[in-house]
Coordinates of N, CA and C in Angstrom, one line a residue:
M569 N -49.1 -3.9 11.8 CA -48.2 -5.0 11.4 C -47.0 -4.4 10.6
K570 N -47.3 -3.4 9.8 CA -46.2 -2.7 9.0 C -45.2 -2.0 9.9
N571 N -45.7 -1.3 10.9 CA -44.8 -0.7 11.9 C -44.0 -1.7 12.7
A572 N -44.6 -2.8 13.1 CA -43.8 -3.8 13.8 C -42.7 -4.4 13.0
K573 N -42.9 -4.6 11.7 CA -41.8 -5.1 10.9 C -40.7 -4.1 10.7
A574 N -41.1 -2.8 10.5 CA -40.1 -1.8 10.4 C -39.3 -1.6 11.7
T575 N -40.0 -1.7 12.8 CA -39.3 -1.6 14.1 C -38.3 -2.7 14.3
A576 N -38.8 -3.9 14.0 CA -37.9 -5.1 14.1 C -36.7 -5.0 13.2
T577 N -36.9 -4.6 12.0 CA -35.8 -4.4 11.1 C -34.8 -3.4 11.5
L578 N -35.3 -2.2 12.0 CA -34.4 -1.2 12.5 C -33.7 -1.7 13.7
A579 N -34.3 -2.4 14.6 CA -33.6 -3.0 15.8 C -32.5 -3.9 15.4
L580 N -32.7 -4.8 14.4 CA -31.7 -5.7 13.9 C -30.5 -4.9 13.3
V581 N -30.8 -3.9 12.5 CA -29.8 -3.1 11.9 C -28.9 -2.4 12.9
L582 N -29.6 -1.8 13.9 CA -28.8 -1.1 15.0 C -28.0 -2.1 15.8
L583 N -28.5 -3.3 16.0 CA -27.8 -4.3 16.8 C -26.6 -4.8 16.0
A584 N -26.8 -5.0 14.7 CA -25.6 -5.5 13.9 C -24.6 -4.5 13.7
S585 N -25.0 -3.2 13.5 CA -24.0 -2.2 13.2 C -23.4 -1.5 14.4
G586 N -24.2 -1.3 15.4 CA -23.7 -0.4 16.5 C -23.2 -1.2 17.7
C587 N -23.5 -2.4 17.9 CA -23.1 -3.1 19.1 C -21.9 -4.1 18.9
A588 N -21.6 -4.5 17.7 CA -20.6 -5.5 17.5 C -19.2 -5.0 17.9
Q589 N -18.8 -3.8 17.5 CA -17.5 -3.3 17.8 C -17.3 -2.9 19.3
P590 N -18.3 -2.2 19.9 CA -18.1 -1.8 21.3 C -18.0 -3.1 22.2
A591 N -18.7 -4.1 21.9 CA -18.7 -5.3 22.7 C -17.3 -5.9 22.7
E592 N -16.7 -5.9 21.5 CA -15.3 -6.4 21.4 C -14.3 -5.6 22.2
E593 N -14.5 -4.3 22.1 CA -13.6 -3.4 22.8 C -13.7 -3.5 24.3
E594 N -14.9 -3.8 24.8 CA -15.1 -4.0 26.2 C -14.3 -5.1 26.8
K595 N -14.0 -6.1 26.0 CA -13.2 -7.3 26.4 C -11.7 -6.9 26.7
R596 N -11.3 -5.8 26.0 CA -9.9 -5.4 26.1 C -9.8 -4.4 27.3
T597 N -9.0 -4.8 28.3 CA -8.8 -4.0 29.5 C -7.5 -3.2 29.5
F598 N -6.6 -3.5 28.6 CA -5.4 -2.7 28.5 C -5.6 -1.5 27.6
T599 N -4.8 -0.5 27.8 CA -4.9 0.7 27.0 C -3.8 0.6 25.9
T600 N -4.3 0.8 24.6 CA -3.4 0.7 23.5 C -2.4 1.9 23.6
P601 N -1.1 1.5 23.5 CA -0.1 2.6 23.7 C 0.0 3.5 22.4
N602 N 0.6 4.7 22.6 CA 0.8 5.6 21.5 C 2.2 5.5 20.9
S603 N 2.8 4.3 21.1 CA 4.2 4.1 20.6 C 4.5 2.6 20.6
L604 N 5.5 2.2 19.9 CA 6.0 0.9 19.9 C 7.5 1.0 20.4
C605 N 7.7 0.6 21.7 CA 9.0 0.7 22.3 C 9.6 2.1 22.1
G606 N 8.9 3.1 22.3 CA 9.4 4.5 22.2 C 9.3 5.2 20.9
T607 N 8.9 4.4 19.8 CA 8.7 5.1 18.5 C 7.3 5.4 18.4
P608 N 7.0 6.7 18.3 CA 5.6 7.2 18.3 C 4.7 6.7 17.1
V609 N 3.6 6.1 17.4 CA 2.6 5.7 16.4 C 1.2 5.9 17.1
P610 N 0.3 6.4 16.4 CA -1.0 6.7 17.0 C -1.7 5.4 17.4
A611 N -2.3 5.4 18.6 CA -2.9 4.2 19.2 C -4.0 3.7 18.2
K612 N -4.7 4.6 17.5 CA -5.8 4.2 16.6 C -5.3 3.4 15.5
L613 N -4.0 3.5 15.1 CA -3.4 2.7 14.1 C -2.9 1.3 14.6
L614 N -2.5 1.3 15.8 CA -2.0 0.1 16.4 C -3.1 -0.8 16.9
S615 N -4.2 -0.2 17.4 CA -5.3 -1.0 18.0 C -5.9 -2.1 17.1
P616 N -6.1 -1.8 15.8 CA -6.7 -2.9 15.0 C -5.8 -4.1 14.8
L617 N -4.5 -4.0 15.1 CA -3.6 -5.1 14.9 C -3.4 -5.9 16.2
L618 N -4.0 -5.4 17.3 CA -3.9 -6.1 18.6 C -5.2 -6.9 18.9
P619 N -5.1 -7.9 19.7 CA -6.3 -8.7 20.0 C -7.4 -7.8 20.6
A620 N -8.6 -8.2 20.4 CA -9.8 -7.5 20.9 C -10.0 -7.7 22.4
S621 N -9.3 -8.7 22.9 CA -9.4 -8.9 24.3 C -8.0 -9.1 25.0
G622 N -8.0 -9.0 26.3 CA -6.7 -9.1 27.0 C -6.7 -8.1 28.1
E623 N -5.8 -8.4 29.1 CA -5.7 -7.6 30.3 C -4.5 -6.7 30.3
K624 N -3.4 -7.2 29.7 CA -2.1 -6.5 29.9 C -1.3 -6.6 28.6
I625 N -0.8 -5.4 28.2 CA 0.1 -5.3 27.1 C 1.5 -5.0 27.6
E626 N 2.5 -5.7 27.1 CA 3.9 -5.5 27.4 C 4.8 -5.3 26.2
E627 N 5.8 -4.5 26.3 CA 6.8 -4.4 25.2 C 8.2 -4.8 25.7
E628 N 8.9 -5.4 24.8 CA 10.3 -5.7 25.0 C 11.1 -5.2 23.9
K629 N 12.2 -4.5 24.2 CA 13.0 -3.9 23.1 C 14.4 -4.5 23.2
K630 N 14.9 -4.8 22.0 CA 16.3 -5.3 21.9 C 17.0 -4.5 20.9
E631 N 18.1 -3.9 21.2 CA 18.9 -3.1 20.3 C 20.3 -3.5 20.2
L632 N 20.8 -3.6 18.9 CA 22.2 -3.8 18.6 C 22.6 -2.7 17.7
I633 N 23.8 -2.7 17.3 CA 24.3 -1.6 16.4 C 23.6 -1.8 15.0
G634 N 22.9 -0.8 14.6 CA 22.2 -0.9 13.3 C 21.0 -1.7 13.2
Y635 N 20.4 -2.1 14.4 CA 19.3 -3.0 14.4 C 18.5 -2.8 15.7
S636 N 17.2 -2.9 15.6 CA 16.3 -2.8 16.8 C 15.1 -3.6 16.6
R637 N 14.6 -4.3 17.6 CA 13.4 -5.1 17.5 C 12.6 -4.8 18.8
C638 N 11.3 -4.6 18.5 CA 10.3 -4.3 19.6 C 9.2 -5.4 19.5
T639 N 9.1 -6.2 20.6 CA 8.0 -7.2 20.6 C 6.9 -6.8 21.5
A640 N 5.7 -6.8 21.0 CA 4.5 -6.5 21.9 C 3.8 -7.8 22.2
S641 N 3.5 -8.0 23.4 CA 2.8 -9.2 23.9 C 1.5 -8.7 24.7
V642 N 0.5 -9.5 24.5 CA -0.7 -9.3 25.3 C -0.9 -10.6 26.1
D643 N -1.0 -10.4 27.4 CA -1.2 -11.5 28.4 C -0.1 -12.5 28.2
G644 N 1.1 -12.1 27.9 CA 2.2 -13.0 27.8 C 2.4 -13.7 26.5
E645 N 1.5 -13.4 25.5 CA 1.6 -14.0 24.2 C 2.0 -13.0 23.2
R646 N 3.1 -13.3 22.5 CA 3.6 -12.3 21.5 C 2.6 -12.2 20.4
V647 N 2.3 -10.9 20.1 CA 1.3 -10.6 19.0 C 1.8 -9.8 17.9
L648 N 2.9 -9.0 18.1 CA 3.4 -8.2 17.0 C 4.9 -7.9 17.3
T649 N 5.6 -7.8 16.2 CA 7.0 -7.5 16.3 C 7.3 -6.3 15.3
A650 N 7.9 -5.3 15.7 CA 8.3 -4.2 14.8 C 9.8 -4.1 14.9
S651 N 10.5 -4.1 13.8 CA 11.9 -4.0 13.8 C 12.4 -3.0 12.7
W652 N 13.6 -2.5 12.9 CA 14.3 -1.8 11.9 C 15.7 -2.2 11.8
E653 N 16.3 -2.1 10.6 CA 17.6 -2.5 10.3 C 18.2 -1.8 9.2
W654 N 19.5 -1.4 9.3 CA 20.3 -0.8 8.2 C 20.8 -1.9 7.3
M655 N 20.5 -1.7 6.0 CA 20.9 -2.7 5.0 C 21.7 -2.1 3.9
E656 N 22.4 -2.9 3.1 CA 23.1 -2.4 2.0 C 22.2 -1.7 1.0
R657 N 22.7 -0.7 0.4 CA 22.0 0.1 -0.6 C 21.6 -0.8 -1.8
G658 N 20.4 -0.6 -2.3 CA 20.0 -1.3 -3.5 C 18.9 -2.4 -3.1
R659 N 18.8 -2.7 -1.8 CA 17.7 -3.7 -1.5 C 16.4 -3.1 -1.7
T660 N 15.4 -4.0 -2.0 CA 14.0 -3.6 -2.2 C 13.2 -4.1 -1.0
A661 N 12.1 -3.4 -0.8 CA 11.2 -3.8 0.3 C 10.8 -5.3 0.1
R662 N 10.5 -5.7 -1.1 CA 10.1 -7.1 -1.4 C 11.3 -8.1 -1.0
S663 N 12.5 -7.7 -1.3 CA 13.6 -8.7 -1.0 C 13.8 -8.8 0.5
V664 N 13.6 -7.7 1.2 CA 13.7 -7.7 2.7 C 12.5 -8.6 3.2
A665 N 11.3 -8.4 2.7 CA 10.2 -9.2 3.1 C 10.4 -10.7 2.9
Y666 N 11.0 -11.0 1.8 CA 11.3 -12.5 1.5 C 12.3 -13.1 2.4
D667 N 13.1 -12.2 3.1 CA 14.1 -12.7 4.0 C 13.4 -13.3 5.3
S668 N 12.1 -13.0 5.5 CA 11.4 -13.5 6.6 C 10.7 -14.8 6.3
P669 N 11.3 -16.0 6.6 CA 10.7 -17.2 6.1 C 9.4 -17.6 6.7
Y670 N 9.0 -17.0 7.8 CA 7.8 -17.5 8.5 C 6.6 -16.5 8.3
Q671 N 6.8 -15.5 7.5 CA 5.8 -14.5 7.3 C 5.5 -14.3 5.8
D672 N 4.3 -14.1 5.4 CA 4.0 -13.7 4.1 C 3.7 -12.2 4.1
L673 N 4.8 -11.5 3.8 CA 4.7 -10.0 4.0 C 4.5 -9.3 2.7
A674 N 4.5 -9.9 1.6 CA 4.6 -9.2 0.3 C 3.5 -9.4 -0.7
D675 N 2.2 -9.3 -0.2 CA 1.1 -9.4 -1.0 C 0.9 -8.2 -2.0
V676 N 1.0 -7.0 -1.4 CA 0.8 -5.8 -2.1 C 2.1 -5.0 -2.1
E677 N 2.5 -4.5 -3.3 CA 3.7 -3.6 -3.4 C 3.3 -2.3 -3.9
S678 N 3.8 -1.2 -3.3 CA 3.6 0.1 -3.8 C 4.1 0.4 -5.2
K679 N 3.6 1.3 -5.9 CA 4.1 1.6 -7.3 C 5.5 2.0 -7.3
D680 N 6.0 2.7 -6.3 CA 7.4 3.1 -6.2 C 8.3 2.1 -5.6
K681 N 7.7 0.9 -5.2 CA 8.4 -0.2 -4.7 C 9.1 0.1 -3.3
R682 N 8.6 1.1 -2.6 CA 9.1 1.5 -1.3 C 8.6 0.6 -0.2
Y683 N 7.4 0.0 -0.3 CA 6.9 -0.8 0.7 C 6.0 -1.9 0.1
V684 N 5.9 -3.0 0.9 CA 5.1 -4.2 0.6 C 4.4 -4.5 1.9
Y685 N 3.2 -5.1 1.8 CA 2.4 -5.4 3.0 C 1.4 -6.5 2.7
S686 N 0.9 -7.1 3.7 CA -0.2 -8.1 3.6 C -1.0 -8.1 4.9
D687 N -1.8 -9.1 5.1 CA -2.6 -9.1 6.4 C -1.8 -9.7 7.5
T688 N -0.5 -10.0 7.3 CA 0.3 -10.5 8.4 C 1.5 -9.7 8.7
G689 N 1.7 -8.6 7.9 CA 2.9 -7.8 8.1 C 3.3 -6.9 6.9
G690 N 4.4 -6.3 7.0 CA 4.9 -5.5 5.9 C 6.3 -5.0 6.1
V691 N 6.9 -4.4 5.1 CA 8.3 -3.9 5.1 C 8.2 -2.6 4.3
S692 N 8.9 -1.6 4.8 CA 9.0 -0.3 4.2 C 10.5 0.2 4.3
R693 N 10.9 0.9 3.2 CA 12.2 1.6 3.3 C 11.9 2.9 4.0
V694 N 12.8 3.3 4.8 CA 12.6 4.6 5.6 C 13.4 5.7 4.9
T695 N 12.8 6.8 4.7 CA 13.5 7.9 4.0 C 14.2 8.7 5.1
C696 N 15.5 8.7 5.0 CA 16.4 9.5 5.9 C 16.9 10.7 5.1
E697 N 16.6 11.9 5.5 CA 17.0 13.1 4.8 C 18.0 13.9 5.7
P698 N 19.0 14.5 5.1 CA 19.4 14.3 3.8 C 20.2 13.0 3.6
T699 N 20.0 12.4 2.5 CA 20.6 11.0 2.4 C 22.1 11.0 2.5
V700 N 22.8 12.1 2.1 CA 24.2 12.1 2.2 C 24.7 12.3 3.6
A701 N 23.9 12.8 4.5 CA 24.4 13.1 5.8 C 23.9 12.2 6.9
H702 N 23.1 11.2 6.6 CA 22.6 10.4 7.7 C 23.7 9.4 8.2
R703 N 23.4 8.8 9.3 CA 24.3 8.2 10.2 C 25.0 7.0 9.6
R704 N 24.5 6.3 8.6 CA 25.0 5.1 8.1 C 25.6 5.2 6.7
G705 N 25.9 6.4 6.2 CA 26.5 6.5 4.9 C 25.6 6.0 3.8
E706 N 26.1 5.0 3.1 CA 25.4 4.5 1.9 C 24.3 3.4 2.2
A707 N 24.2 3.0 3.5 CA 23.2 2.0 3.8 C 21.8 2.7 3.8
E708 N 20.8 1.8 3.8 CA 19.4 2.3 3.8 C 18.7 1.6 5.0
L709 N 17.7 2.3 5.6 CA 17.0 1.9 6.7 C 15.7 1.2 6.3
F710 N 15.4 0.0 6.8 CA 14.2 -0.7 6.5 C 13.5 -1.0 7.8
V711 N 12.1 -0.9 7.8 CA 11.3 -1.3 8.9 C 10.5 -2.5 8.5
T712 N 10.3 -3.4 9.5 CA 9.4 -4.6 9.3 C 8.5 -4.7 10.4
I713 N 7.2 -4.9 10.1 CA 6.2 -5.2 11.1 C 5.6 -6.5 10.8
A714 N 5.6 -7.4 11.8 CA 5.0 -8.7 11.5 C 4.1 -9.2 12.7
L715 N 3.0 -9.7 12.4 CA 2.1 -10.3 13.4 C 2.6 -11.7 13.7
A716 N 2.3 -12.1 14.9 CA 2.7 -13.5 15.3 C 2.0 -14.5 14.5
E717 N 2.5 -15.7 14.4 CA 2.0 -16.7 13.7 C 0.5 -16.9 14.0
D718 N -0.3 -17.2 13.1 CA -1.8 -17.4 13.2 C -2.5 -16.2 13.5
H719 N -1.9 -15.0 13.5 CA -2.6 -13.7 13.7 C -2.7 -13.0 12.3
K720 N -3.8 -12.4 12.1 CA -4.0 -11.6 10.9 C -4.7 -10.3 11.2
A721 N -4.6 -9.3 10.4 CA -5.3 -8.0 10.5 C -5.7 -7.6 9.1
P722 N -6.6 -6.7 9.0 CA -6.9 -6.2 7.7 C -5.7 -5.5 7.0
A723 N -5.4 -5.9 5.8 CA -4.2 -5.4 5.1 C -4.2 -3.9 5.1
P724 N -5.3 -3.2 4.8 CA -5.2 -1.7 4.8 C -4.8 -1.1 6.2
E725 N -5.2 -1.8 7.3 CA -4.8 -1.3 8.6 C -3.3 -1.6 8.8
M726 N -2.8 -2.7 8.3 CA -1.3 -3.0 8.4 C -0.6 -1.9 7.6
K727 N -1.0 -1.6 6.5 CA -0.3 -0.5 5.7 C -0.3 0.8 6.4
K728 N -1.4 1.2 7.0 CA -1.4 2.5 7.8 C -0.4 2.5 8.9
L729 N -0.3 1.4 9.7 CA 0.6 1.3 10.8 C 2.1 1.3 10.3
L730 N 2.3 0.5 9.2 CA 3.7 0.4 8.6 C 4.2 1.7 8.2
L731 N 3.3 2.5 7.5 CA 3.8 3.8 7.0 C 3.9 4.8 8.1
A732 N 3.1 4.8 9.1 CA 3.2 5.7 10.2 C 4.5 5.4 11.0
Y733 N 4.8 4.1 11.2 CA 6.0 3.7 11.9 C 7.3 4.1 11.1
A734 N 7.3 3.9 9.8 CA 8.4 4.3 8.9 C 8.6 5.8 9.0
E735 N 7.5 6.6 9.0 CA 7.6 8.0 9.0 C 8.1 8.5 10.4
A736 N 7.7 7.9 11.5 CA 8.2 8.2 12.8 C 9.7 7.9 12.9
L737 N 10.2 6.8 12.2 CA 11.6 6.5 12.2 C 12.4 7.6 11.4
S738 N 11.8 8.1 10.3 CA 12.5 9.1 9.5 C 12.8 10.3 10.3
D739 N 12.1 10.6 11.3 CA 12.3 11.8 12.2 C 13.1 11.4 13.4
S740 N 13.5 10.2 13.6 CA 14.2 9.8 14.8 C 15.7 10.1 14.7
S741 N 16.4 10.0 15.9 CA 17.8 10.2 15.9 C 18.6 9.1 15.2
E742 N 18.0 7.9 15.0 CA 18.6 6.9 14.2 C 18.8 7.2 12.8
C743 N 17.8 8.0 12.3 CA 17.8 8.4 10.9 C 18.5 9.7 10.6
V744 N 18.4 10.6 11.5 CA 18.9 12.0 11.3 C 20.3 12.1 12.0
Q745 N 21.3 12.5 11.3 CA 22.6 12.8 11.9 C 22.5 13.9 12.9
K746 N 23.0 13.7 14.1 CA 22.9 14.8 15.1 C 24.4 15.3 15.4

């Protein structure tokens, strides 16, 4: 009887811990990309912010002078938007986050006030080096990542993607004067 209880308990633990995640992943038939509209970000950071199911992921990029927006959709439904924009010097990540009236992006703020994030999105200032030589003079580059309405992700996962995207932009031609 003692062995039967132990076996049953072990089976429940293995079922709960080992099978929950792979079953969700099996519903997803699209491959998570290693970029957002050409900006490299590891698929492992993007994956937790995308739906666990779906057949097709598509990206649409819109660029204007000093602004870019990438929209990721799964099965035709917008799930995530990543954008960057040059703004006047002196803006804070929190003030940029508050400019988005439909998103609550500012739950957690870094000690250096460089970024804010929540379970629905985040904003980060992008470091462009050297600051005196980058393409926009005194302006500063900010990146925003926002999940579609009614979508949420673990805030720590949002932070990881936000910082990786900001770092990728700091190495891009938009940030570095060529």
